[in-house]
Amino acid sequence: VSLSSNDLVHCVYLCVNKLSPEYDGIELGIGETIIMKAIADSTGRTVKQLKSDYKSKGDLGLVAE
């Protein structure tokens, strides 16, 4: 995938669960529970397992790996 510098900025914001800089005051509105359900569906693990992994790792990105 080839991105322009403008596209890259938007991708980085999305990766950190944002749509724009903090000062814009715009939030994505996706809670951790919804993200955990999506990870559970795609990995075959339970939300309970994910919550346990999240407690130990502290990052949903690491949990999803």
mmCIF file of N, CA and C in Angstrom:
data_model
loop_
_atom_site.group_PDB
_atom_site.id
_atom_site.type_symbol
_atom_site.label_atom_id
_atom_site.label_comp_id
_atom_site.label_asym_id
_atom_site.label_seq_id
_atom_site.Cartn_x
_atom_site.Cartn_y
_atom_site.Cartn_z
ATOM 1 N N VAL A 1 0.853 -1.172 0.000
ATOM 2 C CA VAL A 1 0.000 0.000 0.000
ATOM 3 C C VAL A 1 0.896 1.231 0.000
ATOM 4 N N SER A 2 0.622 2.110 -0.874
ATOM 5 C CA SER A 2 1.388 3.346 -0.961
ATOM 6 C C SER A 2 0.558 4.487 -0.387
ATOM 7 N N LEU A 3 1.159 5.235 0.525
ATOM 8 C CA LEU A 3 0.446 6.331 1.181
ATOM 9 C C LEU A 3 1.134 7.654 0.918
ATOM 10 N N SER A 4 0.346 8.685 0.817
ATOM 11 C CA SER A 4 0.912 10.022 0.790
ATOM 12 C C SER A 4 1.195 10.422 2.233
ATOM 13 N N SER A 5 1.949 11.487 2.426
ATOM 14 C CA SER A 5 2.246 11.920 3.795
ATOM 15 C C SER A 5 0.967 12.298 4.538
ATOM 16 N N ASN A 6 -0.019 12.838 3.837
ATOM 17 C CA ASN A 6 -1.294 13.188 4.464
ATOM 18 C C ASN A 6 -2.051 11.933 4.900
ATOM 19 N N ASP A 7 -2.038 10.897 4.048
ATOM 20 C CA ASP A 7 -2.688 9.628 4.402
ATOM 21 C C ASP A 7 -2.014 8.993 5.606
ATOM 22 N N LEU A 8 -0.695 9.076 5.656
ATOM 23 C CA LEU A 8 0.053 8.475 6.754
ATOM 24 C C LEU A 8 -0.329 9.097 8.092
ATOM 25 N N VAL A 9 -0.494 10.398 8.117
ATOM 26 C CA VAL A 9 -0.901 11.083 9.350
ATOM 27 C C VAL A 9 -2.238 10.540 9.837
ATOM 28 N N HIS A 10 -3.193 10.383 8.936
ATOM 29 C CA HIS A 10 -4.510 9.861 9.311
ATOM 30 C C HIS A 10 -4.415 8.410 9.791
ATOM 31 N N CYS A 11 -3.565 7.625 9.169
ATOM 32 C CA CYS A 11 -3.378 6.227 9.602
ATOM 33 C C CYS A 11 -2.798 6.157 11.009
ATOM 34 N N VAL A 12 -1.849 7.028 11.300
ATOM 35 C CA VAL A 12 -1.253 7.050 12.641
ATOM 36 C C VAL A 12 -2.299 7.433 13.674
ATOM 37 N N TYR A 13 -3.100 8.430 13.396
ATOM 38 C CA TYR A 13 -4.171 8.799 14.331
ATOM 39 C C TYR A 13 -5.103 7.618 14.578
ATOM 40 N N LEU A 14 -5.486 6.920 13.523
ATOM 41 C CA LEU A 14 -6.386 5.781 13.660
ATOM 42 C C LEU A 14 -5.750 4.666 14.492
ATOM 43 N N CYS A 15 -4.460 4.467 14.337
ATOM 44 C CA CYS A 15 -3.752 3.437 15.113
ATOM 45 C C CYS A 15 -3.758 3.733 16.609
ATOM 46 N N VAL A 16 -3.865 4.990 16.975
ATOM 47 C CA VAL A 16 -3.905 5.356 18.396
ATOM 48 C C VAL A 16 -5.321 5.722 18.837
ATOM 49 N N ASN A 17 -6.307 5.210 18.079
ATOM 50 C CA ASN A 17 -7.720 5.368 18.425
ATOM 51 C C ASN A 17 -8.172 6.830 18.426
ATOM 52 N N LYS A 18 -7.652 7.591 17.495
ATOM 53 C CA LYS A 18 -8.021 9.002 17.350
ATOM 54 C C LYS A 18 -8.405 9.262 15.896
ATOM 55 N N LEU A 19 -9.102 10.349 15.676
ATOM 56 C CA LEU A 19 -9.414 10.773 14.316
ATOM 57 C C LEU A 19 -8.658 12.027 13.924
ATOM 58 N N SER A 20 -8.160 12.742 14.938
ATOM 59 C CA SER A 20 -7.482 14.007 14.707
ATOM 60 C C SER A 20 -6.644 14.337 15.941
ATOM 61 N N PRO A 21 -5.899 15.433 15.903
ATOM 62 C CA PRO A 21 -5.127 15.829 17.084
ATOM 63 C C PRO A 21 -6.040 16.090 18.287
ATOM 64 N N GLU A 22 -5.489 15.944 19.483
ATOM 65 C CA GLU A 22 -6.252 16.152 20.725
ATOM 66 C C GLU A 22 -6.969 17.501 20.734
ATOM 67 N N TYR A 23 -6.290 18.542 20.244
ATOM 68 C CA TYR A 23 -6.870 19.884 20.328
ATOM 69 C C TYR A 23 -8.124 20.052 19.467
ATOM 70 N N ASP A 24 -8.361 19.141 18.523
ATOM 71 C CA ASP A 24 -9.592 19.199 17.731
ATOM 72 C C ASP A 24 -10.806 18.722 18.524
ATOM 73 N N GLY A 25 -10.573 17.913 19.542
ATOM 74 C CA GLY A 25 -11.663 17.442 20.399
ATOM 75 C C GLY A 25 -12.576 16.405 19.761
ATOM 76 N N ILE A 26 -12.099 15.718 18.727
ATOM 77 C CA ILE A 26 -12.898 14.693 18.054
ATOM 78 C C ILE A 26 -12.446 13.323 18.548
ATOM 79 N N GLU A 27 -13.402 12.493 18.982
ATOM 80 C CA GLU A 27 -13.069 11.162 19.475
ATOM 81 C C GLU A 27 -13.654 10.097 18.564
ATOM 82 N N LEU A 28 -12.971 8.974 18.480
ATOM 83 C CA LEU A 28 -13.427 7.863 17.652
ATOM 84 C C LEU A 28 -14.645 7.188 18.255
ATOM 85 N N GLY A 29 -14.679 7.069 19.565
ATOM 86 C CA GLY A 29 -15.848 6.522 20.241
ATOM 87 C C GLY A 29 -15.926 5.004 20.259
ATOM 88 N N ILE A 30 -14.798 4.338 20.028
ATOM 89 C CA ILE A 30 -14.786 2.875 20.118
ATOM 90 C C ILE A 30 -14.172 2.510 21.458
ATOM 91 N N GLY A 31 -14.962 1.869 22.302
ATOM 92 C CA GLY A 31 -14.478 1.492 23.616
ATOM 93 C C GLY A 31 -13.643 0.228 23.583
ATOM 94 N N GLU A 32 -12.926 0.008 24.674
ATOM 95 C CA GLU A 32 -12.070 -1.168 24.780
ATOM 96 C C GLU A 32 -12.857 -2.465 24.639
ATOM 97 N N THR A 33 -14.073 -2.496 25.155
ATOM 98 C CA THR A 33 -14.866 -3.726 25.097
ATOM 99 C C THR A 33 -15.174 -4.121 23.656
ATOM 100 N N ILE A 34 -15.509 -3.153 22.823
ATOM 101 C CA ILE A 34 -15.795 -3.447 21.417
ATOM 102 C C ILE A 34 -14.536 -3.943 20.717
ATOM 103 N N ILE A 35 -13.409 -3.316 21.027
ATOM 104 C CA ILE A 35 -12.146 -3.746 20.431
ATOM 105 C C ILE A 35 -11.805 -5.158 20.898
ATOM 106 N N MET A 36 -12.029 -5.445 22.182
ATOM 107 C CA MET A 36 -11.762 -6.792 22.697
ATOM 108 C C MET A 36 -12.655 -7.831 22.021
ATOM 109 N N LYS A 37 -13.910 -7.489 21.779
ATOM 110 C CA LYS A 37 -14.817 -8.421 21.094
ATOM 111 C C LYS A 37 -14.336 -8.690 19.669
ATOM 112 N N ALA A 38 -13.852 -7.663 19.004
ATOM 113 C CA ALA A 38 -13.338 -7.833 17.641
ATOM 114 C C ALA A 38 -12.091 -8.713 17.643
ATOM 115 N N ILE A 39 -11.207 -8.494 18.612
ATOM 116 C CA ILE A 39 -10.003 -9.329 18.720
ATOM 117 C C ILE A 39 -10.394 -10.767 19.031
ATOM 118 N N ALA A 40 -11.352 -10.948 19.936
ATOM 119 C CA ALA A 40 -11.813 -12.299 20.293
ATOM 120 C C ALA A 40 -12.381 -13.013 19.070
ATOM 121 N N ASP A 41 -13.204 -12.327 18.297
ATOM 122 C CA ASP A 41 -13.801 -12.924 17.097
ATOM 123 C C ASP A 41 -12.740 -13.319 16.070
ATOM 124 N N SER A 42 -11.716 -12.495 15.944
ATOM 125 C CA SER A 42 -10.715 -12.759 14.907
ATOM 126 C C SER A 42 -9.620 -13.726 15.342
ATOM 127 N N THR A 43 -9.459 -13.934 16.658
ATOM 128 C CA THR A 43 -8.390 -14.822 17.129
ATOM 129 C C THR A 43 -8.901 -16.128 17.712
ATOM 130 N N GLY A 44 -10.204 -16.204 17.985
ATOM 131 C CA GLY A 44 -10.762 -17.419 18.570
ATOM 132 C C GLY A 44 -10.607 -17.511 20.079
ATOM 133 N N ARG A 45 -10.097 -16.456 20.690
ATOM 134 C CA ARG A 45 -9.978 -16.428 22.151
ATOM 135 C C ARG A 45 -11.237 -15.815 22.750
ATOM 136 N N THR A 46 -11.433 -16.037 24.040
ATOM 137 C CA THR A 46 -12.587 -15.450 24.718
ATOM 138 C C THR A 46 -12.233 -14.056 25.215
ATOM 139 N N VAL A 47 -13.262 -13.254 25.460
ATOM 140 C CA VAL A 47 -13.045 -11.920 26.014
ATOM 141 C C VAL A 47 -12.401 -12.045 27.394
ATOM 142 N N LYS A 48 -12.771 -13.077 28.138
ATOM 143 C CA LYS A 48 -12.179 -13.305 29.462
ATOM 144 C C LYS A 48 -10.665 -13.524 29.343
ATOM 145 N N GLN A 49 -10.249 -14.317 28.359
ATOM 146 C CA GLN A 49 -8.819 -14.534 28.133
ATOM 147 C C GLN A 49 -8.124 -13.229 27.746
ATOM 148 N N LEU A 50 -8.778 -12.458 26.894
ATOM 149 C CA LEU A 50 -8.195 -11.194 26.450
ATOM 150 C C LEU A 50 -8.039 -10.215 27.605
ATOM 151 N N LYS A 51 -9.041 -10.162 28.479
ATOM 152 C CA LYS A 51 -8.955 -9.264 29.633
ATOM 153 C C LYS A 51 -7.789 -9.656 30.525
ATOM 154 N N SER A 52 -7.582 -10.946 30.703
ATOM 155 C CA SER A 52 -6.458 -11.431 31.502
ATOM 156 C C SER A 52 -5.126 -11.046 30.852
ATOM 157 N N ASP A 53 -5.035 -11.246 29.536
ATOM 158 C CA ASP A 53 -3.819 -10.868 28.810
ATOM 159 C C ASP A 53 -3.599 -9.358 28.866
ATOM 160 N N TYR A 54 -4.680 -8.600 28.765
ATOM 161 C CA TYR A 54 -4.586 -7.136 28.811
ATOM 162 C C TYR A 54 -4.068 -6.671 30.171
ATOM 163 N N LYS A 55 -4.514 -7.346 31.233
ATOM 164 C CA LYS A 55 -4.033 -7.003 32.573
ATOM 165 C C LYS A 55 -2.530 -7.202 32.683
ATOM 166 N N SER A 56 -2.032 -8.285 32.115
ATOM 167 C CA SER A 56 -0.602 -8.573 32.231
ATOM 168 C C SER A 56 0.248 -7.775 31.243
ATOM 169 N N LYS A 57 -0.268 -7.527 30.035
ATOM 170 C CA LYS A 57 0.524 -6.836 29.012
ATOM 171 C C LYS A 57 0.291 -5.332 28.991
ATOM 172 N N GLY A 58 -0.927 -4.903 29.353
ATOM 173 C CA GLY A 58 -1.219 -3.480 29.422
ATOM 174 C C GLY A 58 -1.452 -2.785 28.089
ATOM 175 N N ASP A 59 -1.559 -3.551 26.992
ATOM 176 C CA ASP A 59 -1.736 -2.942 25.680
ATOM 177 C C ASP A 59 -2.536 -3.883 24.790
ATOM 178 N N LEU A 60 -3.635 -3.398 24.238
ATOM 179 C CA LEU A 60 -4.475 -4.248 23.392
ATOM 180 C C LEU A 60 -3.775 -4.649 22.095
ATOM 181 N N GLY A 61 -2.875 -3.833 21.623
ATOM 182 C CA GLY A 61 -2.113 -4.192 20.429
ATOM 183 C C GLY A 61 -1.258 -5.423 20.667
ATOM 184 N N LEU A 62 -0.618 -5.482 21.831
ATOM 185 C CA LEU A 62 0.188 -6.654 22.182
ATOM 186 C C LEU A 62 -0.690 -7.874 22.400
ATOM 187 N N VAL A 63 -1.860 -7.664 22.975
ATOM 188 C CA VAL A 63 -2.801 -8.763 23.208
ATOM 189 C C VAL A 63 -3.257 -9.348 21.872
ATOM 190 N N ALA A 64 -3.437 -8.517 20.878
ATOM 191 C CA ALA A 64 -3.941 -8.966 19.580
ATOM 192 C C ALA A 64 -2.901 -9.725 18.758
ATOM 193 N N GLU A 65 -1.623 -9.565 19.086
ATOM 194 C CA GLU A 65 -0.569 -10.225 18.295
ATOM 195 C C GLU A 65 -0.668 -11.721 18.312
#
